[in-house]
Short mmCIF file of C-alpha atoms in Angstrom, two decimals:
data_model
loop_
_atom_site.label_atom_id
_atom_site.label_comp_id
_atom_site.label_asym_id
_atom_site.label_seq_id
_atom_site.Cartn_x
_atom_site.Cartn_y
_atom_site.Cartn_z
CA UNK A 1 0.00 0.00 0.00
CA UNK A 2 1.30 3.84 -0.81
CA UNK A 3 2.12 5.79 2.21
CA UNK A 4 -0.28 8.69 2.49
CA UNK A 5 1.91 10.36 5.57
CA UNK A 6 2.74 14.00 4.27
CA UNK A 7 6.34 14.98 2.73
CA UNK A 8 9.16 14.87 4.55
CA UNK A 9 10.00 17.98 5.81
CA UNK A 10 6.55 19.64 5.50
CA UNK A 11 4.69 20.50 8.47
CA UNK A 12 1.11 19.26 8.77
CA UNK A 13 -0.62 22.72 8.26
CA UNK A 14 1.57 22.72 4.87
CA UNK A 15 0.36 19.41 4.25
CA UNK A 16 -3.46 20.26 4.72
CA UNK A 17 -3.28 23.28 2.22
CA UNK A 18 -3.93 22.72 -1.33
CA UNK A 19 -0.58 24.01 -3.62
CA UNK A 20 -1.93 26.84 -5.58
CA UNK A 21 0.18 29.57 -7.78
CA UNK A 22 0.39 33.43 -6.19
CA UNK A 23 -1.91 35.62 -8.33
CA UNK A 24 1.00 38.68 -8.20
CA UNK A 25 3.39 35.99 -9.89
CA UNK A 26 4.43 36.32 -13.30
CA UNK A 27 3.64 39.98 -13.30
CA UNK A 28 5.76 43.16 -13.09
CA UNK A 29 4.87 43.93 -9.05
CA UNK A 30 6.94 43.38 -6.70
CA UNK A 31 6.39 39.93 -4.60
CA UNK A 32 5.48 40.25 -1.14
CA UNK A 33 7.66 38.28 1.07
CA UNK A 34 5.94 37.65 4.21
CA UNK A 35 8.27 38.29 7.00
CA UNK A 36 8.37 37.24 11.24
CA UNK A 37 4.31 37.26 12.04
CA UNK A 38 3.49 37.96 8.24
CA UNK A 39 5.01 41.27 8.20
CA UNK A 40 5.82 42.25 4.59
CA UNK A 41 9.87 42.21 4.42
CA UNK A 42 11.74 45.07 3.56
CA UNK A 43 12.55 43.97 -0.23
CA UNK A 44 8.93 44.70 -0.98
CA UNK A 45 9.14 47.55 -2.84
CA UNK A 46 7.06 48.91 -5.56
CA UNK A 47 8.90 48.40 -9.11
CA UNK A 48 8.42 51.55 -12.00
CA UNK A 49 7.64 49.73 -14.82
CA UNK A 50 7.07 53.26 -17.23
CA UNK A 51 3.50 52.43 -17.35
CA UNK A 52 1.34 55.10 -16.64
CA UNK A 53 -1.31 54.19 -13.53
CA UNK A 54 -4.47 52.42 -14.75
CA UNK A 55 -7.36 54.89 -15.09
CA UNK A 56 -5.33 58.34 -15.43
CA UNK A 57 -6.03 58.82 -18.87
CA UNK A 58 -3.99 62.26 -19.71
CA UNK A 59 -1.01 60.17 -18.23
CA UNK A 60 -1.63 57.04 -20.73
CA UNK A 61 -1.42 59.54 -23.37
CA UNK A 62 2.09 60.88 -21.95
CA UNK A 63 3.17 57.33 -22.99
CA UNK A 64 2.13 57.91 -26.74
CA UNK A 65 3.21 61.34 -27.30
CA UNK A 66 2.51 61.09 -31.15
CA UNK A 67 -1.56 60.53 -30.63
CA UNK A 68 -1.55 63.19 -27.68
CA UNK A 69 0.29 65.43 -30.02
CA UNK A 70 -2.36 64.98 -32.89
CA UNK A 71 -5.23 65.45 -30.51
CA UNK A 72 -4.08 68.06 -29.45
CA UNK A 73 -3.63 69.82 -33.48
CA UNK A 74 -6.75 68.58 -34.21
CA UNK A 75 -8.35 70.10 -31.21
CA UNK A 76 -6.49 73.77 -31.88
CA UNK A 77 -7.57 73.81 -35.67
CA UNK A 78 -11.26 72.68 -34.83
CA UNK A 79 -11.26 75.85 -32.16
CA UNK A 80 -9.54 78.32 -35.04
CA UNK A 81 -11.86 76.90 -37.40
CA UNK A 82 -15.21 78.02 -35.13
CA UNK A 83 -13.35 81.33 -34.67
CA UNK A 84 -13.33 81.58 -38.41
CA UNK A 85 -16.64 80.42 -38.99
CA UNK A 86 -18.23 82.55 -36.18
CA UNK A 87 -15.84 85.93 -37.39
CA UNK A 88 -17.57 85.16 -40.61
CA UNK A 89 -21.02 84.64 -39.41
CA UNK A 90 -21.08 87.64 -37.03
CA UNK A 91 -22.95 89.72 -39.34
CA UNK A 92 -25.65 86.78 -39.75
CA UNK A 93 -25.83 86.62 -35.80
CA UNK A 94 -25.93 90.51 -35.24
CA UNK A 95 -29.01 89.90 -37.28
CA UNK A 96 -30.52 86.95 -35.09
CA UNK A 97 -29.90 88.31 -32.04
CA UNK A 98 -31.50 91.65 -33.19
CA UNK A 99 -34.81 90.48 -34.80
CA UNK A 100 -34.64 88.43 -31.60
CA UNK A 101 -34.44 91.20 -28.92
CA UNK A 102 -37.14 93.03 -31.03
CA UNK A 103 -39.33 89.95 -30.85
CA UNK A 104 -38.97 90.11 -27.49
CA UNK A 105 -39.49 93.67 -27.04
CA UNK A 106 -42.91 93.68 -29.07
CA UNK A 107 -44.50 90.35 -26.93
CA UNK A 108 -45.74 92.41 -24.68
CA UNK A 109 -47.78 93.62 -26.54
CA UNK A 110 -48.85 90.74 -28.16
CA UNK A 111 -49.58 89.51 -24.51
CA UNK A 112 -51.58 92.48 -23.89
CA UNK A 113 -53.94 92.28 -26.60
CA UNK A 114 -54.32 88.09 -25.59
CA UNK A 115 -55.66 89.29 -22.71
CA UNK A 116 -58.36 91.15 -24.34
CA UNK A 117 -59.32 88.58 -25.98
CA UNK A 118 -57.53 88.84 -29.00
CA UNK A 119 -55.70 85.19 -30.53
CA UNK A 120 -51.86 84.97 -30.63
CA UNK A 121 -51.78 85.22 -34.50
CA UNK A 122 -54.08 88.31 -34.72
CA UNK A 123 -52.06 89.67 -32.19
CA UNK A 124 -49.16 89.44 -34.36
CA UNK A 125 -50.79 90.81 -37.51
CA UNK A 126 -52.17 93.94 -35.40
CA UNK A 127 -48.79 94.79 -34.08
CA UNK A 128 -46.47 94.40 -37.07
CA UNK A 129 -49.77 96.35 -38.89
CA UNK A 130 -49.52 99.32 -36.62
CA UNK A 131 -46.08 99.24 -36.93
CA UNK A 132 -45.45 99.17 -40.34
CA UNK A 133 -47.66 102.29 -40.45
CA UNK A 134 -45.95 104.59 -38.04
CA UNK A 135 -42.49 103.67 -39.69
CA UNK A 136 -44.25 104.97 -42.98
CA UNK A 137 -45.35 107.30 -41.51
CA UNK A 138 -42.03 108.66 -39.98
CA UNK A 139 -40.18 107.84 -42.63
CA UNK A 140 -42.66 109.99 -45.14
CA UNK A 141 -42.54 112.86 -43.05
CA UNK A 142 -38.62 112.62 -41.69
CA UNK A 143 -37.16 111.76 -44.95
CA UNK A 144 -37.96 114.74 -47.17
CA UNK A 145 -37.32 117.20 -44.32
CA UNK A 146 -33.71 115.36 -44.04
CA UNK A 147 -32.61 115.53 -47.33
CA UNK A 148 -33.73 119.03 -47.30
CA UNK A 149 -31.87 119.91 -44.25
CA UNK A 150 -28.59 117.75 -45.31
CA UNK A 151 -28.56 119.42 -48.30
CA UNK A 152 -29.65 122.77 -46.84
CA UNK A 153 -26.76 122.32 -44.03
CA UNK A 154 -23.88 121.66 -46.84
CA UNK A 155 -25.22 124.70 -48.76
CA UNK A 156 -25.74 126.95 -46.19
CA UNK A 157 -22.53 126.06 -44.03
CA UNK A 158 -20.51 129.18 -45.41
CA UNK A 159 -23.36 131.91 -44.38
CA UNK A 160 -23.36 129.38 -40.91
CA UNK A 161 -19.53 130.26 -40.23
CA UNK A 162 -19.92 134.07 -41.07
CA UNK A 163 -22.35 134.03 -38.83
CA UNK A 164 -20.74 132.17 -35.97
CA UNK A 165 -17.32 134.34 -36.63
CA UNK A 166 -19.66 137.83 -35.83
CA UNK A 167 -20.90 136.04 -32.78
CA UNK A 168 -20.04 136.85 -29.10
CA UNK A 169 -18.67 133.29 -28.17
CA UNK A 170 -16.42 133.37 -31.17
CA UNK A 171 -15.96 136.87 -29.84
CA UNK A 172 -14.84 135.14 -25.94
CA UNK A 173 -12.98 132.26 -28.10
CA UNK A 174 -10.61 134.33 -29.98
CA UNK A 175 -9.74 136.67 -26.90
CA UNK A 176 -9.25 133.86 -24.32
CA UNK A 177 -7.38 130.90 -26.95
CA UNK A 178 -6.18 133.38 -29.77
CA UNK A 179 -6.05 133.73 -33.54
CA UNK A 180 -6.09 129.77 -33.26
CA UNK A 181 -9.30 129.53 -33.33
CA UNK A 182 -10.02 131.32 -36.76
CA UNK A 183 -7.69 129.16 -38.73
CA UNK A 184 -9.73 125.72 -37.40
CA UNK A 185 -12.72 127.23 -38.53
CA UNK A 186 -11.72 127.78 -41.95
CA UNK A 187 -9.76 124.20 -41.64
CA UNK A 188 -13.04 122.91 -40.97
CA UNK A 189 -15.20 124.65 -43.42
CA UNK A 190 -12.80 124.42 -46.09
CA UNK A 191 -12.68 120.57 -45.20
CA UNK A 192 -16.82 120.10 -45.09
CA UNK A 193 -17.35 122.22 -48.35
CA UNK A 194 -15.19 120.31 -50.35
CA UNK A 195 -16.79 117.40 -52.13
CA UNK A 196 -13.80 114.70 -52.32
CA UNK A 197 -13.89 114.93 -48.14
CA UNK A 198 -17.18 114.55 -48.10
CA UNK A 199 -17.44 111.65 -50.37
CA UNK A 200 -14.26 110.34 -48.77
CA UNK A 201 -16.49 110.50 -45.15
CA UNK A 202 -19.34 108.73 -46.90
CA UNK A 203 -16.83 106.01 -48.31
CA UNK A 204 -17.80 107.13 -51.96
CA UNK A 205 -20.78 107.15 -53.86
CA UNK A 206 -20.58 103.72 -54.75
CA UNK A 207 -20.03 102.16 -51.19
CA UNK A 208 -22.32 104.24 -49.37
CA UNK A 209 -25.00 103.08 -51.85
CA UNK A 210 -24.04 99.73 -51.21
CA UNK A 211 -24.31 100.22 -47.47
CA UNK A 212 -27.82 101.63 -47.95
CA UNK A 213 -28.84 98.48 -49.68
CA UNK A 214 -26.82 96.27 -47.28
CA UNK A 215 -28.87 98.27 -44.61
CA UNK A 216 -32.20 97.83 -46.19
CA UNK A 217 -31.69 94.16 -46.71
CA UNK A 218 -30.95 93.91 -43.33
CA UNK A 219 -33.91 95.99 -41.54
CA UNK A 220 -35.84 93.30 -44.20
CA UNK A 221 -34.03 90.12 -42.92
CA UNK A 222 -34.63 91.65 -38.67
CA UNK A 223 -38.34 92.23 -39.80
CA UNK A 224 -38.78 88.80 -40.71
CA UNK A 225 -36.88 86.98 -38.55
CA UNK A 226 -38.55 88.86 -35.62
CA UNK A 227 -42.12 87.66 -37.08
CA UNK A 228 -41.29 84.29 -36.99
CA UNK A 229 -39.77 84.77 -33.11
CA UNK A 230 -42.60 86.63 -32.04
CA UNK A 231 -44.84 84.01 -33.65
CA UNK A 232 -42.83 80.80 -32.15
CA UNK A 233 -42.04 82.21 -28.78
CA UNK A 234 -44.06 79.90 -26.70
CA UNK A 235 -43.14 77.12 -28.39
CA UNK A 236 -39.26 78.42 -28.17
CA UNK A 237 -39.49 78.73 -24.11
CA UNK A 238 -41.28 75.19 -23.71
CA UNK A 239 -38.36 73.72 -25.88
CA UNK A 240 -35.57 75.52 -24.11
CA UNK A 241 -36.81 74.22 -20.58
CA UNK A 242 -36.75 70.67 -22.04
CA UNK A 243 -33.04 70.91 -22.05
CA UNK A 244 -33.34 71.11 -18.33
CA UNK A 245 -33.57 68.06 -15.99
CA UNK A 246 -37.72 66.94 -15.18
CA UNK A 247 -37.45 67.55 -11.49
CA UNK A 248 -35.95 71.50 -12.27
CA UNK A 249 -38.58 72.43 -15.17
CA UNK A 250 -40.60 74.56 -12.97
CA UNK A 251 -38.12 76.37 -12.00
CA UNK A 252 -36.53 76.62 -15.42
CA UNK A 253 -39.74 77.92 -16.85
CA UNK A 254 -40.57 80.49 -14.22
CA UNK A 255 -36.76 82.34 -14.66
CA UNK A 256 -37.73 81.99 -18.61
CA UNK A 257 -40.67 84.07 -18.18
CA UNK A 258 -39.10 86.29 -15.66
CA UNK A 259 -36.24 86.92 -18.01
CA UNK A 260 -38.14 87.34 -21.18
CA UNK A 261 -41.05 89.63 -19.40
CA UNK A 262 -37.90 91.89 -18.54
CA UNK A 263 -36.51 91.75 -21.22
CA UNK A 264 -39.21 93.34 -23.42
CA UNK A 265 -39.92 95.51 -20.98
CA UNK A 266 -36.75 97.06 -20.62
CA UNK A 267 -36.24 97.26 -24.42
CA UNK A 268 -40.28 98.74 -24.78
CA UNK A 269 -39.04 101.08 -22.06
CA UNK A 270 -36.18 102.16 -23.87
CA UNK A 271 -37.89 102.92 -27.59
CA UNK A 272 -40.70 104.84 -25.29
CA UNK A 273 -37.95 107.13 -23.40
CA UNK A 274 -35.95 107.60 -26.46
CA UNK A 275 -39.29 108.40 -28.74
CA UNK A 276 -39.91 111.26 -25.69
CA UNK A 277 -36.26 112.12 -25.78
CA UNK A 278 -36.86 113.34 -29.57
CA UNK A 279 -40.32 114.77 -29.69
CA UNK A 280 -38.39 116.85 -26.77
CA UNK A 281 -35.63 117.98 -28.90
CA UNK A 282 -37.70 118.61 -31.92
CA UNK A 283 -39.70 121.30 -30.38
CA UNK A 284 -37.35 122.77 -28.59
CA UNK A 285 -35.17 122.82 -32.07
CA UNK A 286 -38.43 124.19 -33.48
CA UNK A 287 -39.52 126.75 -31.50
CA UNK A 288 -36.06 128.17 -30.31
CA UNK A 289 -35.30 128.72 -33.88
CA UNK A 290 -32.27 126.31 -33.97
CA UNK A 291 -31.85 124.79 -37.47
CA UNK A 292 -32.34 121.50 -38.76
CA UNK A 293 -35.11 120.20 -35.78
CA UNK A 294 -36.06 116.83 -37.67
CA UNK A 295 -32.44 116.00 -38.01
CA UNK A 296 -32.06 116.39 -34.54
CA UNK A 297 -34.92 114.84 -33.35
CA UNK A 298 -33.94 111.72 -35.36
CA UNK A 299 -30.38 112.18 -33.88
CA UNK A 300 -31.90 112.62 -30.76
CA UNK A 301 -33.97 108.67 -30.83
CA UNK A 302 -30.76 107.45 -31.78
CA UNK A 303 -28.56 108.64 -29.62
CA UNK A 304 -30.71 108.05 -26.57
CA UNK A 305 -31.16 104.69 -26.99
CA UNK A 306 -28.07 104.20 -25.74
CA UNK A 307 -28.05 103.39 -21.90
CA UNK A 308 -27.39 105.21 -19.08
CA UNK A 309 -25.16 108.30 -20.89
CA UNK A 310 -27.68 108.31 -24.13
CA UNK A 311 -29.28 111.97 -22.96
CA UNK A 312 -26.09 113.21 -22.09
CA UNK A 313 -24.35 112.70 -25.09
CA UNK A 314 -27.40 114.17 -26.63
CA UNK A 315 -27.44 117.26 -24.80
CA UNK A 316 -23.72 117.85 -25.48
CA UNK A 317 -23.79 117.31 -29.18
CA UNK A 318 -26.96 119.35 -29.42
CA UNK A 319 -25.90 122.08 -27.25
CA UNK A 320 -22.25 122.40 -29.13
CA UNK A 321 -24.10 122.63 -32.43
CA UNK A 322 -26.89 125.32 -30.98
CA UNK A 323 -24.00 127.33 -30.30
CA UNK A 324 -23.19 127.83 -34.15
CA UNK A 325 -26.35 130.03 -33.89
CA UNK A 326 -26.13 132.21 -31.04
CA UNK A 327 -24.84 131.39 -27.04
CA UNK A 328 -28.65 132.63 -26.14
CA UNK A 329 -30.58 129.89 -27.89
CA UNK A 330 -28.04 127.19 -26.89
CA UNK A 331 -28.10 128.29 -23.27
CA UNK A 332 -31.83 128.11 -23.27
CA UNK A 333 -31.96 124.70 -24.59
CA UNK A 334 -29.58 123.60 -22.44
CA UNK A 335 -31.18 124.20 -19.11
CA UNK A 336 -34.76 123.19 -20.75
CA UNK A 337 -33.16 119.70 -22.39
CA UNK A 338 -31.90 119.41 -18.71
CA UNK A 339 -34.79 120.04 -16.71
CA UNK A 340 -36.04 117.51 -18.71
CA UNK A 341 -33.52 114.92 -17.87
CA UNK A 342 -33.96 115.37 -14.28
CA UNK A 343 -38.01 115.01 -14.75
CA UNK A 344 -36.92 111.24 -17.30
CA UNK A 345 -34.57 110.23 -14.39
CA UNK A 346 -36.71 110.74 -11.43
CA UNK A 347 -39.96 110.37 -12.98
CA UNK A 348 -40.39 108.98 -16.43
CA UNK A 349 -38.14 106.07 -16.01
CA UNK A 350 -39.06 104.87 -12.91
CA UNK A 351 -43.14 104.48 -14.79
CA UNK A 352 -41.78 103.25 -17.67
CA UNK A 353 -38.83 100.55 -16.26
CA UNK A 354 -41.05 99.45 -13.21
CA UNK A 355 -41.15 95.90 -14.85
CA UNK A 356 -37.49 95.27 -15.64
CA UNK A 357 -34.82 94.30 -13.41
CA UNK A 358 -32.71 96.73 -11.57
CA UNK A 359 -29.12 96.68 -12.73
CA UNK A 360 -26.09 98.69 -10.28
CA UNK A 361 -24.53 101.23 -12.05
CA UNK A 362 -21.47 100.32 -12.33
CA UNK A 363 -22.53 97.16 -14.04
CA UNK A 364 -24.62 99.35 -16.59
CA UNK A 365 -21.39 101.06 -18.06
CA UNK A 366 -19.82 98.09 -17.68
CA UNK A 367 -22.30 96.10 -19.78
CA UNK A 368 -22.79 99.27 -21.92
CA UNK A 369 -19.07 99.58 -22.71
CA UNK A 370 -18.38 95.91 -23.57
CA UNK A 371 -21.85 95.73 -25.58
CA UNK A 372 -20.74 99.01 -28.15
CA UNK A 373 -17.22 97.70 -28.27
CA UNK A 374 -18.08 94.10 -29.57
CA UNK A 375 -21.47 95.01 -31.14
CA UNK A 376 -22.03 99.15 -31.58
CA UNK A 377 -25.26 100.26 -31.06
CA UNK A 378 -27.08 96.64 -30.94
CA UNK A 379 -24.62 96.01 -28.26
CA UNK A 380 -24.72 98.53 -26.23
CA UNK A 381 -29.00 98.23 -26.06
CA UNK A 382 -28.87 94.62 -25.42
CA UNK A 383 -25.79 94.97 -22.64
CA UNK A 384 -27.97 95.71 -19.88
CA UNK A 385 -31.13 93.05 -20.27
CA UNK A 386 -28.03 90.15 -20.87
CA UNK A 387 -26.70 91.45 -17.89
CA UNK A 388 -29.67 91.13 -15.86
CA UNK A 389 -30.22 87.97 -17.11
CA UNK A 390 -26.96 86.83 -15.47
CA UNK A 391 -27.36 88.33 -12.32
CA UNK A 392 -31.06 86.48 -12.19
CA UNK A 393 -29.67 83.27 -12.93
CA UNK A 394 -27.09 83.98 -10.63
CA UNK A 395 -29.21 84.99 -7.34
CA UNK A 396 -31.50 81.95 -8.43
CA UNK A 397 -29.14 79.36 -9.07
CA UNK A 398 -25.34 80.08 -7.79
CA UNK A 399 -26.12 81.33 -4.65
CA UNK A 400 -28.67 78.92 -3.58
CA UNK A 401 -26.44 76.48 -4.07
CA UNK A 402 -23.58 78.19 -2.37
CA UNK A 403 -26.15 78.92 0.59
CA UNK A 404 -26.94 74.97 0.35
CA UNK A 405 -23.19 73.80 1.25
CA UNK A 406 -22.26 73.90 5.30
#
């Protein structure tokens, strides 16, 4: 019979356990050599193999610098490539983001006749009806009173100088700064009555008519887009909230509505201020006898749209040029033009902006500065309703949040 007695040498405990291979064996790690009372011996030290440590993917790439380095190419000409494409497209978006502010800025309304019992779509048609008639409107009776006065201004500018030469200020200008100031004057008049300048200010005959097509196209392109905006707007705010998570919707739709409600009220606000700002200079242009009052008043909507320092730019400008006719008549206007910005500041705006959000002041020129330097005019009117926009989301979101952590 075979002896089943256990090996010589071996133990019995050795004896009773299976032999079976150490799973760490065969690999690069270092082996584990139990010590006295299974201590691990000094020798077991980790081995660098130049692998890079499972998971840690940016460090897996180290070890293939060639694919890391083409990722990375690929990734910088894909971002140069959007730059491109969006540098190229920024007229295109100027455009969006314009018919889409003025969308937003004529819902209101819409809104307003849906609660009288009026449907979204005839809403829509009433609006864009009654607008389309003012604009003729204005347009009919500012136009031919512009071209008038342009052409009156250019014709009349030499009688304009004589004029302001015999006056007292050019009178106090000449004794307090010298003969200086004649020899601008004529620089400047001999500059604005000589056609070449004045076509080289326009960019020339040919490229300012192609700006006044480019402009029209434009004001065509904004008019439609904003009729399909205004139209799809509800539909527009349900699909945006989808894009947050189920449980969050509520909350996502009730900032939408705040944001848009302020939106178009702000911008409402600020076509309603500006239109008083130039009914306000056109009268006083008309009855003070200054020239050229529907030139100014359309100088006057324009200019004031712009927030915060709109009205006095304005009153500068208009003032410097009221001058030209007499220090009396420009003194008058400006303490009545700023009467009247005291009585929009304290008064009209509050009515009229009760509905939008309150923005500091320092963020308004802020928001103003940034918007005219990256977008002009459309940038500096749409700088202050994006910026209240981010501080809703901001108080509503961020700081909850923060508030949340202990």
């Amino acid at each position: 019979m075979t002896d089943a007695s256990p090996s010589v040498g071996a133990t019995s405990a050795e004896a009773a356990e299976p032999l079976s291979a150490d799973p760490a064996a065969g690999t690069d790690a270092a082996a584990v050599s139990p010590g006295v009372n299974g201590a691990a011996s000094p020798e077991a030290t980790p081995v660098f193999t130049g692998e890079a440590p499972e998971g840690k993917t940016f460090w897996a790439n180290l070890n293939s610098p060639f694919r890391l380095g083409l990722v990375l190419t690929l990734g910088g000409l894909a971002a140069i490539a959007l730059g491109l494409a969006f540098w190229n497209l920024s007229t295109i978006i100027i455009y969006v983001v314009f018919a889409l502010f003025a969308a937003l800025g004529l819902d209101p309304v819409v809104r307003w006749f849906g609660r009288h019992n009026v449907s979204r779509p005839w809403a829509i048609v009433i609006v864009y009806t009654a607008f389309a008639l003012v604009f003729a409107g204005v347009m009919l009776l500012v136009i031919p009173a512009l071209v008038k006065q342009i052409t009156a201004f250019f014709s009349d500018l030499p009688q304009t100088v004589d004029e302001f030469q015999q006056s007292d200020f050019y009178a106090w200008l000449s004794s307090t700064f010298g003969s200086q100031v004649g020899a601008i004057t004529d620089q400047i008049e001999k500059f604005l009555t000589n056609p070449a300048n004045i076509a080289a200010i326009g960019g020339g005959v040919v490229n300012f008519a192609i700006n006044v097509g480019t402009t029209i196209s434009g004001l065509i392109i904004v008019l439609v887009l904003s009729l399909y905006f205004l139209a799809g707007l509800p539909a527009m705010k349900v699909a945006f909230n989808r894009f947050a998570p189920a449980r969050n919707r509520p909350k996502a739709a009730a900032m939408t509505d705040q944001i848009t409600d302020s939106i178009g009220a702000y911008l409402m606000g600020m076509v309603v201020l500006a239109f008083c700002n130039s009914v306000v200079a056109f009268l006083l242009h008309l009855f003070l006898g200054l020239p050229f009052p529907a030139l100014m008043g359309v100088l006057a909507f324009l200019i004031t749209l712009i927030p915060l320092i709109g009205s006095v730019l304005y009153w500068i400008t208009a003032t410097t040029l009221a001058l030209f006719t007499g220090w009396v008549p420009a003194l008058i206007f400006a303490i009545i033009y700023l009467i009247y910005m005291q009585l929009e500041a304290y008064v009209l705006t509050p009515k009229v902006m009760n509905k939008a959000i309150s923005v500091p002041g320092a963020l308004v020129v802020i928001g103003a500065m940034v918007g005219g330097t990256l977008l002009g005019l459309l940038g500096a009117l749409v700088a202050i309703p994006v910026t209240a926009s981010i501080l809703l989301i901001i108080k509503q979101v961020f700081i909850p949040k923060q508030d949340a952590k202990i």
